Amino acid sequence: MDSGASRLETAYLRETPAPTLPPPALSSGALGWTRKNLFSGPISSVFTLLTIAFAAWTLPGLVRYFILDAVWRADDGAACRAPGAGACWAYIGQKFPFFMYGSYPREWVWRVDVTFVVGAALIVWLLAPKLRGKQVAAFLFFVAFPVLGFVLLSGWEAVGLPKVGTDLWGGVLVSLVVSAVGIVVSLPGGVLLAMGRRSRLPMVRMASVVFIEVVRGVPLITVLFMANFMLPLFVPDNWSPDRLVRPLIGVSLFASAYMAEVVRGGLQAMPKGQFEGAMALGLGYGRMMRLVVLPQALTKVIPGIVNTFIGLFKDTTLVAIVGIYDFLRTVDTARLDPLWAGPSISTTGYVFAAMFYFIFCFGMSRYSQYMERELSKDRQR
Amino acid sequence: MADAAASATADTAVELAGVNKWYGKFHVLRDINLTVGRGEKIVICGPSGSGKSTMIRCVNRLEEHQSGRIVVNGIELTSDLKRIDEIRRDVGMVFQSFNLFPHLTILENCVLAPVWVRNMPRKEAEELAMKYLTRVRIPEQAGKYPGQLSGGQQQRVAIARALCMNPKIMLFDEPTSALDPEMVKEVLDTMVSLAAEGMTMLCVTHEMGFARQVADRVVFMDAGEIVEANAPAEFFANPRHERTRAFLGQILH
């Protein structure tokens, strides 16, 4: 080493081990971060400045309209109709019970609240990875909760809860019932259809393909119309399903068909070796799918599954077309109240609806990203 | 035929008689006849595409043969799913690509089949798994996931996982071909010790040192047929068929 680095060496022997060093410090402080990320070159600088300009142009108006000039308290729409008035939050406050429960009898809305709270608690229990006893939670949510919810919401005279017909249900209640049923049915439904589509039995395969392609090939509105008007034709009169159950069936079938294709994508992506490894151990088809293939395949397609859930959640607004008062329809109806009619009032109502849908969809999206990280944490090489 | 089958069951582990198989029109297995005695170790070698993997995959029905008879542990393989499952329970298999389940820990990989297929209590299955993981010398990795282990370690786990079912026969499909050179030995050592305990083994491998050391018979396949089978000393010293000589000339330097 001492004899000059310029000499070409053919033999080399390391005499001292190379030291282990910490990685170099990339940037220092906020200024360094700003320069590196926001002004790293002319194009980046232009985009940064354009973004700032856009924010400066739009934000003040939005803040003024929705916060500074907004009407927070009022007994009717007069204050909101005054010139220069911003968003009419007073109207949201006034109509809030209607948005939440539709025409559900006011003295019984506690039944809806209890259902919401129990459902939310069970969902948190089910979804938070740190909470234990998932099997108990799953049993309570998928078996006990639907029974409880049905008894509470629709009533059971024997326990002193008068019947409340679904024609009185509405608002957030209906939107959540339709989405929850759609989501809970579509995942297992989609898994079964996807497995059916890959089955070796020609009849099973054909039935799955026909179902998926037909349901996926028509608009949801058509499915809802068919569920609404055709289902009653297939069953005896007194068996005719409830007017809320019909769109529930329609939405569930529709979502299952979409879910089936998402799940099939995951199954397709499974290496053949996983199937062979499971088969060679003597696991039959059912156990192979349940214990080895599906846990991996479903994890792979979490983004697609959540995408379908989000689409389904927003598509529930279409049940309005068969006369169901979902959340968006209640908002749309409430703004026609002559006491509250006014341009800023309609806008406020729709912004409120948008916020509601956004919060739920964004929540689902964030949770799925969190779950993806959680599931891949241990398995990274 | 019935007499032959009956007499064969006692000390025959696997019997292939006149087995043929096609992929579409391509004739992959041609008139395969091979009888493997209980406790016998067979090494199957041959050029790639010669049908050696296909042949051992027929033994646990990962591939279906189209004509001929395959009898495993006295049970003839037909399309009867019950029989297939029965055979698979007693035949362990180790793959070139390990095929461990990446979403389960090493211990869960080993426990899965005993619990779900043999209905073994979980605790007992875990003890059994730890016993075999100790035998392949990686008990300390039990809580890790397959992706965190080296290739050689994964393959040893795969062997342990198969052993947890207490198989009567072990199939090895090129178990060291996907491994880095320095990891081949640890897997071969495991297989050698398994052979020493009297396990019936069918190994597709190119490790001729392993064949010399362990095999009772070396089977050479080419173009879908068994060309030559002999005791290893004789097989390597005096290959009789021209194709065997050509093959050995290629792989032994």
XYZ file of C-alpha atoms in Angstrom:
634
model
C 0.000 0.000 0.000
C 2.857 2.360 0.807
C 4.620 1.724 -2.448
C 2.421 4.075 -4.495
C -1.204 3.732 -5.631
C -0.272 4.235 -9.255
C 1.308 0.818 -9.595
C -0.994 -1.697 -11.259
C -1.579 -4.529 -8.822
C -2.446 -8.051 -9.825
C -2.493 -9.500 -6.357
C -4.326 -7.926 -3.477
C -4.690 -8.860 0.134
C -6.703 -6.841 2.594
C -4.618 -6.157 5.690
C -7.071 -4.216 7.854
C -10.869 -4.669 7.803
C -12.809 -1.815 6.193
C -14.496 0.281 8.910
C -18.268 0.290 9.318
C -19.401 3.896 8.875
C -22.764 5.611 9.429
C -24.531 6.774 6.243
C -23.726 10.341 5.200
C -26.090 13.071 6.426
C -28.322 13.862 3.472
C -29.609 17.320 4.281
C -29.512 19.694 7.171
C -32.582 21.315 8.647
C -35.732 22.728 7.094
C -33.826 24.905 4.640
C -31.960 21.927 3.255
C -35.186 19.952 2.943
C -36.914 22.849 1.140
C -34.111 23.282 -1.309
C -33.795 19.571 -1.997
C -37.504 18.893 -2.431
C -39.140 22.119 -3.569
C -36.436 24.006 -5.458
C -34.135 21.306 -6.741
C -34.160 22.726 -10.272
C -35.949 25.191 -12.543
C -38.923 22.892 -13.291
C -39.384 21.981 -9.648
C -39.188 25.668 -8.682
C -41.825 26.636 -11.264
C -44.212 23.966 -9.976
C -43.637 25.020 -6.390
C -44.367 28.665 -7.204
C -47.446 27.739 -9.272
C -48.787 25.646 -6.404
C -48.290 28.497 -3.950
C -49.997 30.908 -6.338
C -52.948 28.537 -6.804
C -53.355 28.139 -3.059
C -53.170 31.903 -2.541
C -55.816 32.384 -5.224
C -58.342 29.818 -3.956
C -57.862 29.367 -0.210
C -58.946 32.821 1.009
C -62.244 32.577 -0.885
C -62.929 29.105 0.462
C -62.085 30.085 4.025
C -64.285 33.182 3.757
C -67.222 31.278 2.285
C -67.139 28.220 4.502
C -65.901 29.683 7.780
C -65.746 33.492 8.107
C -68.974 34.418 6.298
C -70.771 31.179 7.158
C -74.041 31.258 9.086
C -73.665 29.019 12.135
C -76.900 29.745 13.979
C -80.276 30.577 12.507
C -83.869 29.465 12.913
C -84.693 29.666 9.244
C -83.055 30.399 5.923
C -83.470 34.189 6.059
C -79.982 34.832 7.428
C -78.512 32.492 4.825
C -80.310 34.247 2.008
C -78.917 37.655 3.040
C -76.453 39.040 0.502
C -72.861 38.220 1.233
C -73.741 35.251 3.438
C -71.508 32.183 3.122
C -72.225 28.551 3.793
C -75.363 27.842 5.785
C -74.227 25.456 8.519
C -77.292 26.324 10.567
C -79.310 24.434 7.980
C -77.169 21.335 8.428
C -77.657 21.554 12.194
C -81.395 21.978 11.788
C -81.762 19.064 9.378
C -79.174 16.820 10.994
C -81.648 14.299 12.480
C -83.319 13.976 9.080
C -79.931 13.400 7.415
C -79.064 10.764 9.998
C -82.305 8.825 10.341
C -84.657 9.923 7.547
C -88.225 9.735 8.825
C -87.412 7.186 11.537
C -89.734 8.034 14.495
C -87.862 10.519 16.661
C -88.702 8.784 19.951
C -87.021 5.614 18.666
C -83.843 6.983 17.118
C -81.894 5.757 20.129
C -82.320 2.312 18.589
C -80.423 3.512 15.530
C -77.782 5.156 17.705
C -77.252 1.959 19.681
C -76.876 0.013 16.440
C -74.343 2.545 15.148
C -72.310 2.506 18.348
C -72.283 -1.285 18.687
C -71.418 -1.665 15.003
C -68.622 0.895 15.182
C -67.183 -0.716 18.317
C -67.214 -4.158 16.712
C -65.617 -2.851 13.530
C -62.814 -1.258 15.533
C -62.345 -4.507 17.454
C -62.283 -6.437 14.213
C -59.968 -4.130 12.313
C -57.429 -2.926 14.876
C -54.550 -5.424 14.716
C -53.561 -4.832 18.330
C -56.887 -5.907 19.821
C -57.102 -9.615 20.614
C -59.912 -12.148 20.268
C -60.566 -11.663 16.564
C -62.631 -14.836 16.357
C -65.011 -13.600 19.027
C -65.192 -10.228 17.288
C -65.864 -11.876 13.944
C -68.637 -14.005 15.437
C -70.229 -11.004 17.126
C -69.985 -8.811 14.021
C -71.020 -11.301 11.364
C -73.588 -13.330 13.312
C -74.801 -11.582 16.454
C -74.702 -8.003 15.205
C -76.937 -8.499 12.157
C -79.553 -10.132 14.403
C -79.266 -7.374 16.984
C -79.367 -4.717 14.283
C -82.421 -6.250 12.689
C -84.290 -6.484 16.000
C -83.339 -2.951 17.022
C -83.921 -1.224 13.721
C -86.945 -2.986 12.413
C -88.495 -3.734 15.802
C -89.819 -6.733 17.689
C -93.079 -6.299 19.576
C -92.291 -9.146 21.963
C -89.449 -7.196 23.578
C -91.350 -3.929 23.523
C -89.819 -2.459 20.392
C -92.593 -1.403 18.018
C -92.097 -2.156 14.329
C -90.630 0.608 12.223
C -91.233 0.006 8.523
C -88.317 0.467 6.177
C -90.313 3.140 4.343
C -89.509 5.375 7.326
C -85.784 4.587 7.314
C -83.503 7.036 5.611
C -80.350 9.083 5.573
C -77.042 7.862 6.916
C -78.847 4.874 8.421
C -79.878 3.535 5.027
C -76.566 4.369 3.374
C -74.645 2.508 6.055
C -77.004 -0.479 6.085
C -76.778 -0.856 2.309
C -72.981 -0.424 2.231
C -72.362 -2.696 5.201
C -74.492 -5.486 3.778
C -72.937 -4.986 0.338
C -69.405 -5.088 1.730
C -70.003 -8.038 4.033
C -71.718 -10.092 1.316
C -69.496 -9.122 -1.605
C -66.205 -10.390 -0.233
C -67.227 -14.014 0.435
C -69.503 -13.864 -2.609
C -66.655 -12.647 -4.756
C -64.295 -15.306 -3.392
C -66.787 -18.069 -4.179
C -67.417 -16.722 -7.685
C -63.694 -16.338 -8.360
C -63.054 -19.898 -7.228
C -66.013 -21.042 -9.320
C -64.591 -19.333 -12.359
C -61.334 -21.258 -11.929
C -63.070 -24.545 -11.131
C -62.309 -27.684 -13.098
C -66.014 -28.543 -13.169
C -67.407 -27.094 -16.394
C -70.893 -26.424 -15.024
C -69.627 -24.542 -11.979
C -67.236 -22.595 -14.158
C -69.885 -21.703 -16.686
C -72.418 -20.624 -14.061
C -69.801 -18.355 -12.456
C -68.719 -16.846 -15.758
C -72.298 -16.183 -16.852
C -73.202 -14.601 -13.509
C -70.119 -12.398 -13.392
C -70.334 -11.273 -16.992
C -74.081 -10.603 -16.946
C -74.110 -8.695 -13.672
C -70.950 -6.784 -14.540
C -72.193 -6.107 -18.042
C -75.259 -4.105 -17.017
C -75.443 -0.802 -15.123
C -76.139 -0.967 -11.377
C -79.323 1.022 -12.010
C -80.569 -1.803 -14.211
C -79.728 -4.353 -11.529
C -81.595 -2.247 -8.978
C -84.627 -1.924 -11.223
C -84.627 -5.631 -11.856
C -84.258 -6.397 -8.146
C -87.079 -3.984 -7.390
C -89.594 -4.998 -10.005
C -88.648 -8.532 -10.986
C -87.812 -10.150 -7.637
C -91.434 -9.892 -6.464
C -92.525 -11.704 -9.637
C -90.484 -14.784 -8.773
C -91.868 -15.356 -5.284
C -95.394 -15.679 -3.895
C -97.018 -12.368 -2.962
C -96.739 -12.698 0.789
C -93.063 -13.710 0.412
C -92.246 -10.649 -1.595
C -89.077 -9.131 -0.115
C -89.166 -5.845 1.714
C -88.616 -2.754 -0.423
C -85.248 -2.119 1.251
C -84.176 -5.760 0.986
C -84.590 -5.731 -2.805
C -81.912 -3.108 -3.478
C -79.781 -4.777 -0.795
C -79.845 -7.958 -2.851
C -79.168 -6.013 -6.040
C -76.204 -4.139 -4.601
C -74.776 -7.330 -3.042
C -74.957 -9.266 -6.313
C -73.449 -6.390 -8.246
C -70.580 -5.908 -5.815
C -69.922 -9.662 -5.681
C -69.438 -9.804 -9.437
C -66.887 -6.992 -9.308
C -65.184 -8.494 -6.273
C -64.933 -11.846 -8.041
C -62.711 -10.388 -10.728
C -60.505 -8.649 -8.164
C -60.080 -11.878 -6.209
C -59.436 -13.814 -9.400
C -56.581 -11.432 -10.121
C -55.089 -12.378 -6.769
C -55.552 -16.098 -7.354
C -53.980 -15.767 -10.789
C -50.926 -14.113 -9.250
C -50.291 -17.028 -6.868
C -47.244 -19.088 -7.822
C -48.123 -22.643 -8.813
C -45.700 -23.888 -6.169
C -47.986 -22.730 -3.366
C -50.793 -24.943 -4.632
C -48.383 -27.847 -5.128
C -46.776 -27.406 -1.733
C -50.191 -27.522 -0.079
C -51.397 -30.472 -2.142
C -48.226 -32.458 -1.486
C -48.896 -32.106 2.253
C -52.274 -33.730 1.758
C -54.361 -30.600 2.313
C -57.572 -30.999 0.344
C -58.938 -28.256 -1.913
C -60.930 -26.459 0.791
C -58.118 -26.326 3.328
C -55.568 -25.458 0.680
C -57.643 -22.453 -0.382
C -58.577 -21.368 3.135
C -55.217 -21.808 4.863
C -52.651 -21.264 2.147
C -53.940 -19.668 -1.032
C -56.633 -17.154 -0.060
C -54.745 -15.475 2.803
C -51.954 -14.685 0.365
C -54.109 -13.944 -2.681
C -56.404 -11.565 -0.791
C -53.448 -9.738 0.735
C -52.049 -9.181 -2.738
C -55.255 -7.539 -3.941
C -56.104 -5.374 -0.925
C -55.907 -2.213 -3.070
C -58.373 -3.692 -5.543
C -60.691 -4.926 -2.798
C -60.770 -1.542 -1.111
C -61.254 0.119 -4.489
C -64.363 -2.019 -4.950
C -65.573 -1.218 -1.428
C -65.171 2.508 -2.057
C -66.972 2.249 -5.382
C -69.742 0.267 -3.716
C -70.049 2.793 -0.898
C -70.616 5.631 -3.340
C -72.824 3.535 -5.609
C -75.275 3.096 -2.733
C -76.520 6.570 -3.663
C -78.150 4.927 -6.679
C -80.693 3.123 -4.497
C -82.496 6.473 -4.456
C -83.666 5.611 -7.958
C -85.947 2.875 -6.624
C -87.382 5.173 -3.994
C -85.083 4.528 -1.055
C -84.151 7.567 1.020
C -80.395 7.170 1.288
C -78.220 9.924 2.706
C -77.744 11.868 -0.521
C -81.456 11.735 -1.263
C -82.300 13.154 2.177
C -79.880 16.007 1.548
C -81.464 16.550 -1.832
C -84.956 16.522 -0.343
C -84.209 18.735 2.642
C -82.995 21.609 0.513
C -86.481 21.871 -0.999
C -87.904 22.919 2.384
C -89.411 26.407 1.651
C -88.202 27.630 5.044
C -84.630 26.948 4.047
C -84.607 27.318 0.272
C -81.716 29.370 -1.061
C -78.645 29.030 -3.271
C -76.030 28.853 -0.507
C -78.200 26.329 1.292
C -78.154 23.848 -1.581
C -74.409 24.283 -1.918
C -73.888 23.709 1.784
C -76.005 20.568 1.666
C -74.016 19.075 -1.185
C -70.676 20.040 0.355
C -71.799 18.353 3.547
C -72.737 15.214 1.568
C -69.381 15.282 -0.213
C -67.587 15.554 3.144
C -69.518 12.588 4.505
C -68.633 10.371 1.562
C -65.061 11.597 1.468
C -64.437 10.891 5.146
C -65.645 7.318 4.846
C -63.842 6.582 1.584
C -60.611 8.231 2.683
C -60.816 6.312 5.949
C -61.125 3.019 4.084
C -58.233 3.945 1.847
C -55.948 4.897 4.739
C -56.846 1.767 6.659
C -56.047 -0.433 3.678
C -52.654 1.218 3.253
C -51.974 0.712 6.938
C -53.021 -2.953 6.665
C -50.780 -3.513 3.633
C -47.802 -2.226 5.593
C -48.786 -4.251 8.660
C -49.114 -7.477 6.664
C -45.857 -7.096 4.804
C -43.857 -6.003 7.845
C -42.847 -9.434 9.090
C -42.393 -10.979 5.716
C -39.949 -8.619 4.149
C -36.701 -10.281 3.297
C -51.791 -59.198 -12.048
C -53.696 -59.294 -8.768
C -51.214 -61.783 -7.342
C -48.303 -59.653 -8.373
C -49.858 -56.600 -6.730
C -50.585 -58.502 -3.537
C -47.085 -59.872 -3.228
C -45.639 -56.498 -4.111
C -47.405 -54.595 -1.334
C -45.453 -56.151 1.516
C -42.035 -54.710 0.797
C -42.727 -52.463 -2.189
C -43.095 -48.771 -1.535
C -43.716 -47.542 -5.068
C -44.469 -49.437 -8.194
C -44.751 -47.879 -11.638
C -45.769 -50.303 -14.368
C -46.075 -49.316 -18.012
C -46.693 -45.675 -17.157
C -47.263 -43.271 -20.062
C -48.059 -39.600 -20.084
C -48.562 -36.944 -22.720
C -48.602 -33.132 -22.624
C -50.951 -32.520 -25.494
C -49.331 -34.569 -28.247
C -45.915 -34.573 -26.628
C -45.096 -37.978 -25.149
C -43.329 -37.060 -21.878
C -43.257 -40.417 -20.119
C -42.800 -43.573 -22.184
C -43.401 -46.978 -20.737
C -41.930 -46.295 -17.310
C -41.357 -49.414 -15.203
C -39.807 -48.943 -11.799
C -40.280 -50.736 -8.508
C -38.939 -49.131 -5.366
C -38.545 -51.345 -2.332
C -39.248 -50.141 1.171
C -36.224 -48.298 2.524
C -34.641 -48.089 -0.897
C -32.967 -44.876 -2.044
C -33.270 -44.091 -5.720
C -31.457 -41.247 -7.432
C -32.923 -40.205 -10.752
C -30.769 -38.229 -13.146
C -30.879 -37.225 -16.757
C -30.767 -34.206 -19.043
C -33.339 -31.465 -18.571
C -36.644 -32.274 -20.205
C -36.083 -36.000 -19.810
C -39.238 -36.423 -17.704
C -37.574 -37.192 -14.366
C -39.494 -34.496 -12.452
C -42.702 -35.453 -14.186
C -42.173 -39.044 -13.153
C -41.788 -38.407 -9.443
C -44.598 -35.862 -9.535
C -46.819 -38.672 -10.805
C -46.083 -40.595 -7.612
C -48.101 -38.137 -5.481
C -50.396 -37.188 -8.323
C -49.218 -33.624 -8.803
C -49.228 -34.873 -12.376
C -51.732 -37.336 -13.749
C -50.523 -40.358 -15.723
C -52.665 -41.429 -18.633
C -51.926 -45.125 -18.875
C -50.210 -47.772 -16.808
C -50.338 -48.444 -13.072
C -48.879 -46.535 -10.155
C -49.154 -48.203 -6.766
C -47.929 -46.299 -3.708
C -47.887 -47.957 -0.294
C -50.191 -50.596 -1.673
C -52.762 -48.079 -2.889
C -53.276 -47.713 -6.610
C -53.502 -44.128 -7.854
C -56.751 -43.477 -9.672
C -58.769 -40.303 -10.029
C -60.436 -41.184 -6.703
C -59.720 -38.074 -4.606
C -59.880 -39.980 -1.318
C -57.101 -42.304 -2.396
C -55.026 -39.414 -3.665
C -55.299 -37.660 -0.295
C -54.518 -40.909 1.485
C -51.355 -41.329 -0.580
C -50.294 -37.707 -0.197
C -50.532 -37.996 3.582
C -47.815 -40.648 3.544
C -45.638 -39.215 0.786
C -43.567 -36.141 1.594
C -42.234 -33.930 -1.146
C -39.436 -31.372 -1.298
C -39.394 -28.974 -4.236
C -36.696 -27.117 -6.080
C -38.325 -23.796 -5.165
C -39.008 -24.800 -1.517
C -42.711 -23.784 -1.730
C -42.845 -22.735 1.902
C -45.910 -20.658 2.757
C -44.586 -17.103 3.043
C -47.491 -15.807 5.156
C -46.825 -18.322 7.939
C -43.897 -18.580 10.322
C -41.508 -21.511 10.075
C -43.245 -23.228 12.976
C -46.714 -22.604 11.505
C -45.513 -24.009 8.176
C -44.539 -27.229 9.914
C -47.623 -27.454 12.121
C -50.199 -26.767 9.403
C -50.537 -30.216 7.858
C -50.318 -32.316 11.059
C -53.035 -30.174 12.655
C -55.391 -29.932 9.684
C -54.760 -33.237 7.927
C -53.853 -35.546 10.805
C -56.053 -33.721 13.363
C -53.139 -33.631 15.776
C -53.550 -31.389 18.847
C -51.703 -28.123 18.239
C -49.349 -28.543 21.183
C -48.301 -32.015 20.116
C -47.816 -30.818 16.533
C -45.601 -27.981 17.736
C -43.464 -30.364 19.756
C -43.135 -32.596 16.714
C -42.255 -29.620 14.531
C -39.598 -28.448 16.976
C -38.176 -31.971 17.027
C -37.739 -31.992 13.262
C -36.562 -28.379 13.123
C -33.906 -29.370 15.643
C -33.009 -32.302 13.458
C -32.436 -30.060 10.450
C -30.515 -27.783 12.857
C -32.616 -24.607 12.720
C -34.862 -24.681 15.805
C -33.888 -21.072 16.575
C -35.586 -19.866 13.369
C -39.018 -21.223 14.308
C -40.574 -17.800 14.853
C -39.312 -16.236 11.633
C -40.976 -16.037 8.253
C -39.581 -17.954 5.250
C -38.536 -14.730 3.504
C -36.117 -14.001 6.336
C -34.167 -17.242 5.867
C -31.442 -18.182 3.413
C -32.206 -20.610 0.608
C -30.457 -23.480 2.340
C -32.339 -22.833 5.560
C -35.638 -22.642 3.693
C -34.990 -25.952 2.022
C -34.180 -27.576 5.367
C -37.438 -26.179 6.726
C -39.196 -27.703 3.726
C -37.678 -31.064 4.619
C -38.733 -30.680 8.250
C -42.233 -29.671 7.171
C -42.560 -32.819 5.082
C -41.198 -34.978 7.901
C -43.789 -33.617 10.323
C -46.362 -35.734 8.506
C -44.305 -38.852 9.326
C -44.184 -39.877 5.671
C -43.252 -43.370 4.571
C -41.752 -42.099 1.325
C -39.924 -38.876 0.529
C -39.765 -37.361 -2.958
C -37.057 -34.809 -3.720
C -37.422 -32.781 -6.907
C -34.023 -31.168 -7.545
C -33.775 -29.955 -3.944
C -30.412 -28.245 -4.356
C -30.737 -26.787 -7.854
C -31.990 -23.378 -6.713
C -29.398 -22.999 -3.970
C -26.217 -20.973 -3.845
C -23.202 -23.322 -3.976
C -22.217 -22.844 -0.336
C -25.679 -23.971 0.810
C -25.885 -27.199 -1.145
C -23.963 -29.174 1.430
C -26.195 -28.340 4.395
C -29.208 -29.657 2.497
C -27.418 -32.748 1.224
C -26.184 -33.527 4.748
C -29.770 -33.449 5.955
C -30.778 -35.823 3.173
C -27.879 -38.158 3.932
C -28.873 -38.412 7.579
C -32.464 -39.037 6.539
C -31.296 -41.849 4.264
C -29.260 -43.335 7.088
C -32.476 -43.717 9.096
C -34.006 -45.951 6.467
C -36.402 -43.555 4.746
C -37.579 -44.594 1.295
C -36.354 -41.844 -0.998
C -36.783 -40.915 -4.654
C -34.428 -38.064 -5.479
C -34.171 -36.194 -8.731
C -30.779 -34.567 -8.466
C -27.581 -33.825 -10.303
C -25.482 -34.240 -7.171
C -23.520 -37.291 -8.242
C -21.514 -37.301 -5.037
C -24.780 -37.727 -3.141
C -25.803 -40.510 -5.537
C -22.547 -42.371 -4.936
C -22.817 -41.997 -1.182
C -26.490 -42.749 -0.614
C -28.233 -44.335 -3.579
C -29.070 -48.011 -3.760
C -29.805 -47.498 -7.437
C -29.214 -44.719 -9.922
C -31.830 -44.352 -12.626
C -30.896 -42.526 -15.803
C -33.714 -41.064 -17.865
C -33.624 -39.513 -21.294
C -36.409 -38.406 -23.645
C -39.138 -39.666 -21.317
C -37.848 -43.168 -20.808
C -35.701 -45.001 -18.307
C -32.515 -45.748 -20.205
C -30.449 -47.423 -17.539
C -30.697 -48.255 -13.862
C -27.931 -49.737 -11.777
C -26.157 -49.695 -8.417
C -24.128 -46.464 -8.232
C -20.679 -48.099 -8.265
C -21.525 -50.005 -11.395
C -23.513 -47.126 -12.924
C -20.620 -44.695 -12.707
C -17.812 -47.144 -13.435
C -19.416 -49.000 -16.321
C -22.294 -47.093 -17.882
C -23.658 -49.511 -20.442
C -25.845 -47.360 -22.621
C -24.319 -44.900 -25.006
C -26.658 -42.090 -23.903
C -25.668 -42.668 -20.267
C -22.004 -42.415 -21.188
C -22.651 -39.197 -23.126
C -24.564 -37.708 -20.183
C -21.981 -38.693 -17.585
C -19.268 -37.323 -19.859
C -21.088 -33.988 -19.795
C -21.545 -33.688 -16.044
C -18.488 -35.438 -14.594
C -15.337 -33.553 -15.395
